[in-house]
Short mmCIF file of C-alpha atoms in Angstrom, two decimals:
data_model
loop_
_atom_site.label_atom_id
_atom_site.label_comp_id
_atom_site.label_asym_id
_atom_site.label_seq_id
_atom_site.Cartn_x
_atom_site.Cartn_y
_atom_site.Cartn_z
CA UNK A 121 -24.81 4.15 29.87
CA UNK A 122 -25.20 1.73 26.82
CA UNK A 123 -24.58 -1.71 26.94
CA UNK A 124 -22.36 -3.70 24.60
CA UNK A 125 -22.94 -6.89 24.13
CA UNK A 126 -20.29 -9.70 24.49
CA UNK A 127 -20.63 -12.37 22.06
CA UNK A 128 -19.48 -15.49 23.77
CA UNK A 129 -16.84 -17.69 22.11
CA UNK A 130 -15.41 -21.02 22.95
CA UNK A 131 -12.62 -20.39 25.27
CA UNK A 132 -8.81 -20.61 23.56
CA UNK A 133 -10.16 -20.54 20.12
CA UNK A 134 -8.33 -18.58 17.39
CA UNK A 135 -7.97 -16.96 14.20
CA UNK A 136 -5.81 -14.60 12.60
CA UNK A 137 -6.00 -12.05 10.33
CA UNK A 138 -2.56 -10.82 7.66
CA UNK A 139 -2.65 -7.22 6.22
CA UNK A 140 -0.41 -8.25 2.97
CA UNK A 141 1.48 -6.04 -0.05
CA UNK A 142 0.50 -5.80 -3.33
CA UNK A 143 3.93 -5.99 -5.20
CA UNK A 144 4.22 -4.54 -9.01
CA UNK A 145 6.45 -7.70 -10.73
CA UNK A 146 8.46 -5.20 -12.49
CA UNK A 147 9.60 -2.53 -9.81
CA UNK A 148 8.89 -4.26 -6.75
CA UNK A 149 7.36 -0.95 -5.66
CA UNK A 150 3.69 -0.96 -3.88
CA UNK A 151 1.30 -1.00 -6.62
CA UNK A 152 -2.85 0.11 -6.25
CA UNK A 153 -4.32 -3.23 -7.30
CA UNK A 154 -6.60 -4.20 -4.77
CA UNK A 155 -9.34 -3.39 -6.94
CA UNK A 156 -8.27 -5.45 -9.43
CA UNK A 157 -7.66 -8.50 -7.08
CA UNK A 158 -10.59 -8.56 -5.41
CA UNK A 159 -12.70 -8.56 -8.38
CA UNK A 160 -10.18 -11.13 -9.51
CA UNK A 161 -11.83 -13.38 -6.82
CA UNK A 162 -15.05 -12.52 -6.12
CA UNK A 163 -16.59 -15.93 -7.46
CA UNK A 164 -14.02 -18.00 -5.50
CA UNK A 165 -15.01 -19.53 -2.17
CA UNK A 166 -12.72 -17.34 0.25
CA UNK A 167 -13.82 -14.13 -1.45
CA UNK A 168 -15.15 -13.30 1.60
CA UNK A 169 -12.29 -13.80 3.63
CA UNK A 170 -10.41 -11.06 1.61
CA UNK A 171 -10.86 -7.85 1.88
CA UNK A 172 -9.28 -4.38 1.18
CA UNK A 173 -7.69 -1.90 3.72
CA UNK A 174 -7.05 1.77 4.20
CA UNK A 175 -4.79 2.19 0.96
CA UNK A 176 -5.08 0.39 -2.54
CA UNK A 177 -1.79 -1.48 -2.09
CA UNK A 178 -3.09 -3.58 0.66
CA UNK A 179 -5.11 -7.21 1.15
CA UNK A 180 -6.10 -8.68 4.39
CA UNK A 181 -7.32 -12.32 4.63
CA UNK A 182 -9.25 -13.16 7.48
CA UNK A 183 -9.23 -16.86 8.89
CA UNK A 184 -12.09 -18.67 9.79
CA UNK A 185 -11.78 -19.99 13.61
CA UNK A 186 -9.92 -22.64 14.50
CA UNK A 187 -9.46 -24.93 18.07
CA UNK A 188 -6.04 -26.07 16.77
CA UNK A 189 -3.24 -24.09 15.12
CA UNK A 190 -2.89 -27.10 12.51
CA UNK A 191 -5.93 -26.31 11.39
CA UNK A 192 -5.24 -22.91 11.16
CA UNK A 193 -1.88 -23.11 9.20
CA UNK A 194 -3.70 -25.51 6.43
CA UNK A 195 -6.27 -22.95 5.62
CA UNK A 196 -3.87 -20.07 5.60
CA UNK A 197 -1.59 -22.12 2.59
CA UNK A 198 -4.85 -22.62 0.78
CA UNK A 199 -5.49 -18.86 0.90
CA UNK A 200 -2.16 -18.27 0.08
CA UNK A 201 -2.16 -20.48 -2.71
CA UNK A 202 -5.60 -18.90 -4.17
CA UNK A 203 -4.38 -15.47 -3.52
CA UNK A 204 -1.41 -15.99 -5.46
CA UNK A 205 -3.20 -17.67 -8.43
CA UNK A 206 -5.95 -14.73 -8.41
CA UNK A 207 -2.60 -12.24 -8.17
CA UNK A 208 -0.41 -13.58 -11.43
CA UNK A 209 -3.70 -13.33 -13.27
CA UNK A 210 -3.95 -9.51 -12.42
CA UNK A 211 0.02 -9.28 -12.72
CA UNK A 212 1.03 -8.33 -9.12
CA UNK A 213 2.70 -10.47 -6.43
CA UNK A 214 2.10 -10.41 -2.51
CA UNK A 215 4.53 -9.96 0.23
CA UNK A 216 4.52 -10.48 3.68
CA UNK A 217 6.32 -7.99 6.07
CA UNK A 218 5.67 -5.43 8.37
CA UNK A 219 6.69 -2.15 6.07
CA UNK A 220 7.42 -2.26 2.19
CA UNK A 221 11.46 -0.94 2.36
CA UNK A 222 11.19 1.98 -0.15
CA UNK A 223 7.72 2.68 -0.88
CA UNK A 224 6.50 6.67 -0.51
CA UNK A 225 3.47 7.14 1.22
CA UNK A 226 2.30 10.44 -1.32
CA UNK A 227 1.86 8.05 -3.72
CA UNK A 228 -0.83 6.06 -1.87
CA UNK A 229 -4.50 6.03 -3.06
CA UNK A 230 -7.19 5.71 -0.17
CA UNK A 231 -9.28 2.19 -0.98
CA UNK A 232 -13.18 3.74 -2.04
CA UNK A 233 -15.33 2.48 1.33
CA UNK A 234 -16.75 5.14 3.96
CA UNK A 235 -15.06 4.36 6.57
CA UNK A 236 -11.36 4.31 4.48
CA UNK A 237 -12.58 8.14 3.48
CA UNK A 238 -13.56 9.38 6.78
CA UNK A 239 -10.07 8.05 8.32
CA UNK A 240 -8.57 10.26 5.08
CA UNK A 241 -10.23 13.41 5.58
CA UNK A 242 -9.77 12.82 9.19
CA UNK A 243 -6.40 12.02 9.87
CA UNK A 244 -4.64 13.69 7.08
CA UNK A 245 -1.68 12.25 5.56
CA UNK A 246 -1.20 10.19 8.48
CA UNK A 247 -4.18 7.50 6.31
CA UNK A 248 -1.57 7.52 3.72
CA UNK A 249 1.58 6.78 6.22
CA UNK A 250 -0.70 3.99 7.33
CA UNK A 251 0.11 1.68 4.70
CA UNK A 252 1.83 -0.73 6.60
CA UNK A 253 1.00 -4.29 7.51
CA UNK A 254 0.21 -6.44 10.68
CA UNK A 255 -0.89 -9.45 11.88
CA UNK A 256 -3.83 -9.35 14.03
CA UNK A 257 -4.30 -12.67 16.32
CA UNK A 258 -7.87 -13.24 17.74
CA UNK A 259 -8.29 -15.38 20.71
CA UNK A 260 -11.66 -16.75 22.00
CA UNK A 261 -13.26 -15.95 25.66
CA UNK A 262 -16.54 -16.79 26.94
CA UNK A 263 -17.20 -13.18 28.25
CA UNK A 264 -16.77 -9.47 28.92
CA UNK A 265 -14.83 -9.59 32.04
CA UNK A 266 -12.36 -12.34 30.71
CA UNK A 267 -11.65 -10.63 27.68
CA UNK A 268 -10.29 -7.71 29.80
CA UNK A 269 -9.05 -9.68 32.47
CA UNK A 270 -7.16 -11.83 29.53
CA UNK A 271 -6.02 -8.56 27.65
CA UNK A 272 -4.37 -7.04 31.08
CA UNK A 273 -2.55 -10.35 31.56
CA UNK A 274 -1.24 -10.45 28.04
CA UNK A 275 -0.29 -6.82 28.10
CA UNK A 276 3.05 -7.80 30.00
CA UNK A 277 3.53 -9.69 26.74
CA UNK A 278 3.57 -6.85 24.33
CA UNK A 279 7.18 -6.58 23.79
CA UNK A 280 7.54 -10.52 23.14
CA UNK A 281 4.94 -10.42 20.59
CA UNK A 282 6.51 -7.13 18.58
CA UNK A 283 9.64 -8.65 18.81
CA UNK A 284 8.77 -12.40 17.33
CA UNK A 285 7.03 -10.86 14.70
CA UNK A 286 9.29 -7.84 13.85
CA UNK A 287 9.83 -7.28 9.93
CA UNK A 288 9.62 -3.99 8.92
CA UNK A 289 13.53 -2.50 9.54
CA UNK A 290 13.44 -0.55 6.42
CA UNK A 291 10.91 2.55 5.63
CA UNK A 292 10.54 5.04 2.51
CA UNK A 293 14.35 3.27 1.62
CA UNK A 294 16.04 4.24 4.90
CA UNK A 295 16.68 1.89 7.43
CA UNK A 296 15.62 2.88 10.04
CA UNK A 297 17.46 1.24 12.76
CA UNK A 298 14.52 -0.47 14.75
CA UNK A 299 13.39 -4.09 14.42
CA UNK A 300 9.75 -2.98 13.58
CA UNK A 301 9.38 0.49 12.67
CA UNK A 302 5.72 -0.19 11.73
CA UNK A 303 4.27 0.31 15.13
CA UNK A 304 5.58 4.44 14.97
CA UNK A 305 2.61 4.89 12.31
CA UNK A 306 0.26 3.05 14.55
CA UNK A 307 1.12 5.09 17.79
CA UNK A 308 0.56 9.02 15.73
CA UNK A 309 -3.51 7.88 16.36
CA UNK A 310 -4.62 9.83 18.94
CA UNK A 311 -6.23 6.46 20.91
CA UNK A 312 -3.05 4.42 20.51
CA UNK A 313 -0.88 2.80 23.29
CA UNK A 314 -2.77 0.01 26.18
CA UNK A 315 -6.34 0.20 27.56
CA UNK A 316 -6.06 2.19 30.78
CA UNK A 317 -5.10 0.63 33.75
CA UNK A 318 -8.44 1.81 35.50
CA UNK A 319 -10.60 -0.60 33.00
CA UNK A 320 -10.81 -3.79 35.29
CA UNK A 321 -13.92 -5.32 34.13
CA UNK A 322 -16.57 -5.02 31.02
CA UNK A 323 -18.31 -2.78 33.33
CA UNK A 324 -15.86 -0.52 33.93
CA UNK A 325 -14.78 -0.64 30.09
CA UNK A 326 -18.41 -0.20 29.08
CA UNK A 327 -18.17 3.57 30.99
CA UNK A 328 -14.44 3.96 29.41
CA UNK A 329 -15.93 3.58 26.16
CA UNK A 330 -19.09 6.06 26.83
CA UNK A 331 -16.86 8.38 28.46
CA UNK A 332 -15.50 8.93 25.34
CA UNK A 333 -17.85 9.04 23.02
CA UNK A 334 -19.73 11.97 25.36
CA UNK A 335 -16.21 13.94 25.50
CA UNK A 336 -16.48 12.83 20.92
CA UNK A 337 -13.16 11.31 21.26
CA UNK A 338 -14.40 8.27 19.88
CA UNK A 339 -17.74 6.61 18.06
CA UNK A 340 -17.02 3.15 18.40
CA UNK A 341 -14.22 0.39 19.59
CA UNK A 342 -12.59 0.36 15.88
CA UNK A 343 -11.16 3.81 17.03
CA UNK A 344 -9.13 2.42 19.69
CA UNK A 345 -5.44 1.62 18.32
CA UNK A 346 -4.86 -0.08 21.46
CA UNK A 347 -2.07 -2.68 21.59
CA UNK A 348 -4.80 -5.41 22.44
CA UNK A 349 -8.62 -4.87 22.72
CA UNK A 350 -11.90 -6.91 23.40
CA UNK A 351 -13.45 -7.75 19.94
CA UNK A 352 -16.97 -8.35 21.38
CA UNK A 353 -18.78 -8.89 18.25
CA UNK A 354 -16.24 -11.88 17.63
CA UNK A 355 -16.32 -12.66 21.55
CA UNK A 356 -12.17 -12.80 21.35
CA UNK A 357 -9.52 -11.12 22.76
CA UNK A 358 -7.44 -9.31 19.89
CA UNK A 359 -3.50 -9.09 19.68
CA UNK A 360 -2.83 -6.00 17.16
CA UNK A 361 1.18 -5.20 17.55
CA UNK A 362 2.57 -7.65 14.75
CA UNK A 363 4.25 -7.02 12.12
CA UNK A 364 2.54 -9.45 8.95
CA UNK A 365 5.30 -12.17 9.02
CA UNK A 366 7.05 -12.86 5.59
CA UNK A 367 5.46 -16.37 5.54
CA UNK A 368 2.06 -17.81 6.53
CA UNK A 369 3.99 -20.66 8.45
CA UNK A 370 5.50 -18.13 11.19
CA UNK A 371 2.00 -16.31 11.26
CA UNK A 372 0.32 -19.36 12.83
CA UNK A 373 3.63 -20.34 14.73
CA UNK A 374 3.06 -16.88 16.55
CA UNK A 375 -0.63 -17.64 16.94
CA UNK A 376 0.14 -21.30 18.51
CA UNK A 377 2.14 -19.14 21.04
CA UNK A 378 -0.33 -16.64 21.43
CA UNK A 379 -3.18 -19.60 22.38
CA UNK A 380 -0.14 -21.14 24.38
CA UNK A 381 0.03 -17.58 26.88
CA UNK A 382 -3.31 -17.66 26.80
CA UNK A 383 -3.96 -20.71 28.62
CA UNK A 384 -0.79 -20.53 30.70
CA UNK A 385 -2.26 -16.81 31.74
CA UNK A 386 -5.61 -18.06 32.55
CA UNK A 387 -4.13 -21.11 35.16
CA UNK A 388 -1.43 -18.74 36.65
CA UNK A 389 -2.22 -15.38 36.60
CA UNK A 390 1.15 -12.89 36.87
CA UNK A 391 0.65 -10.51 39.44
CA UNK A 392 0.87 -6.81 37.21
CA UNK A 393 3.33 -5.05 39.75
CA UNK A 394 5.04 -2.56 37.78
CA UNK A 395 3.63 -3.58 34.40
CA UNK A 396 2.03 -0.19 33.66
CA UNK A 397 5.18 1.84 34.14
CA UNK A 398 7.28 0.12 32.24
CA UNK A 399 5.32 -0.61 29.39
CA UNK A 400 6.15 2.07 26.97
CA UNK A 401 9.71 1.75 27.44
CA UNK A 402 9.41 -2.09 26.84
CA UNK A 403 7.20 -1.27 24.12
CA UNK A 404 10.03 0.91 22.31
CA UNK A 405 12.88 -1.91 23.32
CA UNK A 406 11.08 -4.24 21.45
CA UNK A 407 10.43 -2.32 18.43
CA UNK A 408 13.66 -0.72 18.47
CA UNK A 409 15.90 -3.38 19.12
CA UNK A 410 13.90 -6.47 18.91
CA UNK A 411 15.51 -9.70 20.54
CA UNK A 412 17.90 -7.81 21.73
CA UNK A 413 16.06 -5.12 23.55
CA UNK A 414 15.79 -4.62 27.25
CA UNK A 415 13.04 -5.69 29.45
CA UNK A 416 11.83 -4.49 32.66
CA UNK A 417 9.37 -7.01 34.34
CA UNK A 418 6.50 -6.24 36.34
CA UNK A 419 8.41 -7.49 39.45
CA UNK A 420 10.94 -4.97 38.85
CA UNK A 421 13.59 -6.92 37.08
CA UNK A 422 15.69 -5.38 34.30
CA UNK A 423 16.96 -8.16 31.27
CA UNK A 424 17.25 -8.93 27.77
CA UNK A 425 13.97 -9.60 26.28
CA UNK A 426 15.40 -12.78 24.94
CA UNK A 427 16.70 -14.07 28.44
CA UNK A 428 12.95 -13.49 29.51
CA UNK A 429 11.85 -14.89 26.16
CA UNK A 430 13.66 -18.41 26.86
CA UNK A 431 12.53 -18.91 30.09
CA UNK A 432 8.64 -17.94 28.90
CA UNK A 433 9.40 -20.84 26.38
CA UNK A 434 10.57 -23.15 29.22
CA UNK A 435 6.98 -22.38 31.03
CA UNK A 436 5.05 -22.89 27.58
CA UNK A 437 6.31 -25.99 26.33
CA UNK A 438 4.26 -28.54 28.75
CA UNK A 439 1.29 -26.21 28.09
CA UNK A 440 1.75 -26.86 24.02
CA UNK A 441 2.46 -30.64 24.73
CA UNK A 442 -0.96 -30.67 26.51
CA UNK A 443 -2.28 -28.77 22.96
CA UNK A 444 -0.62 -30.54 20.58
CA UNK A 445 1.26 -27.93 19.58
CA UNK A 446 5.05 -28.80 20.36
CA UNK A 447 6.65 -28.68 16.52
CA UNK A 448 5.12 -25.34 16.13
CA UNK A 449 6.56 -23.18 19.80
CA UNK A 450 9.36 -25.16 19.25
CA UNK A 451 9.85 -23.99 15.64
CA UNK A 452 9.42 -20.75 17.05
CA UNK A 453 11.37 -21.01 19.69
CA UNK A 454 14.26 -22.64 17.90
CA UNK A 455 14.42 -19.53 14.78
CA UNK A 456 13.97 -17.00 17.45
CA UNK A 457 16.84 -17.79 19.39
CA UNK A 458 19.30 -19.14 16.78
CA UNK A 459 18.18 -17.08 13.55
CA UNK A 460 16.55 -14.15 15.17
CA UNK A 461 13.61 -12.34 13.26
CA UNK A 462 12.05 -11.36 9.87
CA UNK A 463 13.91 -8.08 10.30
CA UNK A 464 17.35 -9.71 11.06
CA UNK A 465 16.94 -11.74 7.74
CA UNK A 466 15.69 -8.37 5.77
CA UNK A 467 18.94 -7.21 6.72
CA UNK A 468 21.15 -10.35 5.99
CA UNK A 469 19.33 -10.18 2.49
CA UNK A 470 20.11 -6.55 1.98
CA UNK A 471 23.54 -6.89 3.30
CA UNK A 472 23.58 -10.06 0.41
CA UNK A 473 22.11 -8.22 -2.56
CA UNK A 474 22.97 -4.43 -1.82
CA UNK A 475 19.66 -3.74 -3.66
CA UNK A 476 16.64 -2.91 -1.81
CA UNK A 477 13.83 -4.22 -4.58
CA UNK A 478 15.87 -7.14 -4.43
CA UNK A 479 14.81 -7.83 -0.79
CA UNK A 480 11.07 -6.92 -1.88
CA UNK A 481 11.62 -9.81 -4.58
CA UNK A 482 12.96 -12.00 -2.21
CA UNK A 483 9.76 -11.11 0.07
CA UNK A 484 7.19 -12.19 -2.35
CA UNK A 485 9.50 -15.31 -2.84
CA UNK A 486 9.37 -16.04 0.77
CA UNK A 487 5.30 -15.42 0.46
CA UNK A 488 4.48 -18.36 -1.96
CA UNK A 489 7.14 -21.00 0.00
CA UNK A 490 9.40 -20.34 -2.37
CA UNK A 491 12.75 -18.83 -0.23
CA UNK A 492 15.13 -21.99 -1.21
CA UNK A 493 14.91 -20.67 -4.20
CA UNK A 494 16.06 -16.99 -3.30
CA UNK A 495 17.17 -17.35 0.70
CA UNK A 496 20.35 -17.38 1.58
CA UNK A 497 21.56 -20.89 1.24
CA UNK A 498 24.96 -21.41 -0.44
CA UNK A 499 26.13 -17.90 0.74
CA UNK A 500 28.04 -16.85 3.01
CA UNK A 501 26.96 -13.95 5.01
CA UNK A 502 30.06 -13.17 7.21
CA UNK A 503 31.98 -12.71 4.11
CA UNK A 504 29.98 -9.00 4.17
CA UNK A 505 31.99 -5.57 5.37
CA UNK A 506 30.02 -4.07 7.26
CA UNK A 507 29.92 -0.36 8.73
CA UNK A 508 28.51 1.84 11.34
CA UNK A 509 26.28 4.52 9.77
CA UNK A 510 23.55 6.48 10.91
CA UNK A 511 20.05 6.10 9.05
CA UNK A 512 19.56 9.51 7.18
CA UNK A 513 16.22 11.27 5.86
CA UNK A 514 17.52 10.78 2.45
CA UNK A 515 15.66 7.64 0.53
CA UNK A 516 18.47 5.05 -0.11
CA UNK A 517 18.86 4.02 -4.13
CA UNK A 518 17.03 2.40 -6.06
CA UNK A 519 19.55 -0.18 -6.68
CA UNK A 520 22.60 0.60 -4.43
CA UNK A 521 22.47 2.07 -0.95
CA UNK A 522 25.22 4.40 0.24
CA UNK A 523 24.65 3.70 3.76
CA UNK A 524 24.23 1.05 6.38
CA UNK A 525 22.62 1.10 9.73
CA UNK A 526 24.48 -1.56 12.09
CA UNK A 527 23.09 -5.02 11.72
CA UNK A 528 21.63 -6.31 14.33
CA UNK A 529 24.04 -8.69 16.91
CA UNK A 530 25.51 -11.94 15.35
CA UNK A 531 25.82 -13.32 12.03
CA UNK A 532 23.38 -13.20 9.44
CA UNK A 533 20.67 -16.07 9.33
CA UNK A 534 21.14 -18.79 6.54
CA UNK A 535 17.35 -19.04 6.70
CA UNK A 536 14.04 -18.20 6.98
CA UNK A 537 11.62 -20.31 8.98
#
């Protein structure tokens, strides 16, 4: 059986890294410009932190790796900041957000690498459905063993993670009634879902990994969609089920929490319990109904995902004081539970404008810092009627929508972290 080698990192580092959309100015549809924006900044000093993905409307920048989440969130505004410059020269803008709300997937080129064309001819149109956009959060272990022991203990987490981060409500101009509708294109790969629940050490993952590359079900770790896998070459830990948040500031809030669990794991480990069999359907509360979704904990214990989500606050709090991280879990905390999510505030903007590349405008606004200037302040969103109506297969307008799905409990937020 081969060996792979765990690169050790310093324990509770972290970076992240943001799959982003390209935006064209005038339609607020997906455009193919990645090309064109990457050559756009290939002599500037984070060229190499951005790179394309599967399709030709997508960016990713990659962090460098960071002890403190401070740190972090200053080198994520300067890429922002560059990336934005390099984008108005090429005439797109950049969005945050988990799914673009009325893009078509036939119209998606595949980016020209190998491995971007072998995922093509392998997967079908499923490479094309795949253009949609997460946040992936690394975190730093000194070894095999604790990256898997740290990725069972965070598994309990999932649903908290999908539903911080959720922003992707709309899809191909429907909505389509869940908080984060992204993760449904993730989960069609064949080697999506958790690592098995027989995988209790690097040893054991080592065979799990060998096993299926003899059965050709896989030829390396970058074919396992798993929620969260070991990143050995990086010696982290890696977080894959959020949705890209619309603004660099809640990306880093979510990875301040993420290095938060981490340590709070690692002193008081959570006995699993019932963790495995509940984990799908807490998987598809989350992404259906976000906040609001139910939660089944590994003891056995049925409750809102936001009960369990205040009390996980209450228990992270002195672990952030200890990390200097207060103003950034409590930021967190304090939108989740008063404002909701990205995908609560897609909504309130929809319900607001009645025009879906409206909200994409208001997106790229919210990428650059810029939502005071196209939030919701000054509005008022209770003044809205609003209706129960079924999402339908038919693409909602261009620049009215016939149909509403029900918004999401509570009034619309007046903000956006």
């Amino acid at each position: 059986m081969e060996q792979i080698p765990f690169v050790p990192s310093a324990p509770n580092t972290l970076g992240i890294e943001l799959e982003l959309q390209l935006i064209d100015p005038r339609t607020f549809d997906l455009t193919a410009a990645s090309d064109e924006l990457l050559a756009q900044m290939a002599d500037h000093p984070i060229a190499d932190r951005v790179k394309p993905e599967i399709t030709r409307s997508m960016i990713e920048l990659n962090s460098s790796v960071h002890e403190h989440p401070m740190g972090l969130l200053a080198e994520m505004r300067e890429m922002r900041t560059a990336l934005c410059e390099a984008a108005d020269a090429v005439g797109v803008s950049v969005a945050g957000g988990g799914a673009h709300p009325f893009m078509r997937w036939q119209e998606r080129s595949i980016s020209d690498t190998p491995r971007f064309q072998y995922l093509a001819e392998m997967y079908g149109y499923l490479a094309r459905q795949f253009t949609v956009f997460g946040q992936h959060i690394h975190l730093g272990v000194k070894g095999g063993d604790q990256a898997i022991a740290l990725t069972r203990q965070l598994s309990a987490y999932v649903p908290h993670f999908i539903a911080l981060s959720a922003s992707s409500p709309y899809y191909e101009g429907v909505d389509t009634l869940f908080s984060c509708c992204r993760l449904n294109a993730v989960n069609s790969f064949p080697l999506a879902g958790h690592m098995p629940p027989e995988v209790t050490d690097w040893y054991r993952f080592e065979a799990h990994l060998a096993q299926l590359r003899n059965l050709g079900l896989a030829e390396s770790i970058k074919d396992l969609y798993w929620d969260i896998r070991p990143k050995p070459e990086f010696g982290t830990v890696e977080i894959r089920v959020c949705d890209t948040p619309l603004t660099v500031e809640r990306a880093c809030q979510l990875a301040a929490f993420a290095q938060a669990l981490a340590v709070l794991l690692q002193r008081e480990p959570q006995p699993e319990g019932g963790l495995w069999l509940a984990y799908r359907s807490n998987h598809f509360q989350a992404c259906r109904f976000g906040l609001q979704g139910s939660y089944v904990t590994a003891e056995g214990h049925r409750l809102r995902l936001i009960d369990h989500l205040r009390a996980l606050f209450g228990r992270l709090i002195p672990v952030a004081d200890e990390l200097g991280t207060t103003d950034m879990l409590t930021a967190l905390r304090d939108d989740a539970l008063r404002a909701g999510n990205d995908a609560r505030w897609l909504r309130a903007q929809f319900h607001r404008l009645r025009d879906l590349p409206s909200v994409v405008e208001s997106m790229t606004g919210a990428f650059r810092g810029e939502i005071g200037l196209v939030g919701m302040a000054g509005t008022d969103p209770t003044a809205v009627v609003r209706r129960r109506v079924r999402a339908t297969s038919e693409p909602l307008g261009g620049v009215g929508v016939q149909t509403l799905a029900e918004p999401e409990p509570g009034t619309a937020p007046r903000r956006l972290h």
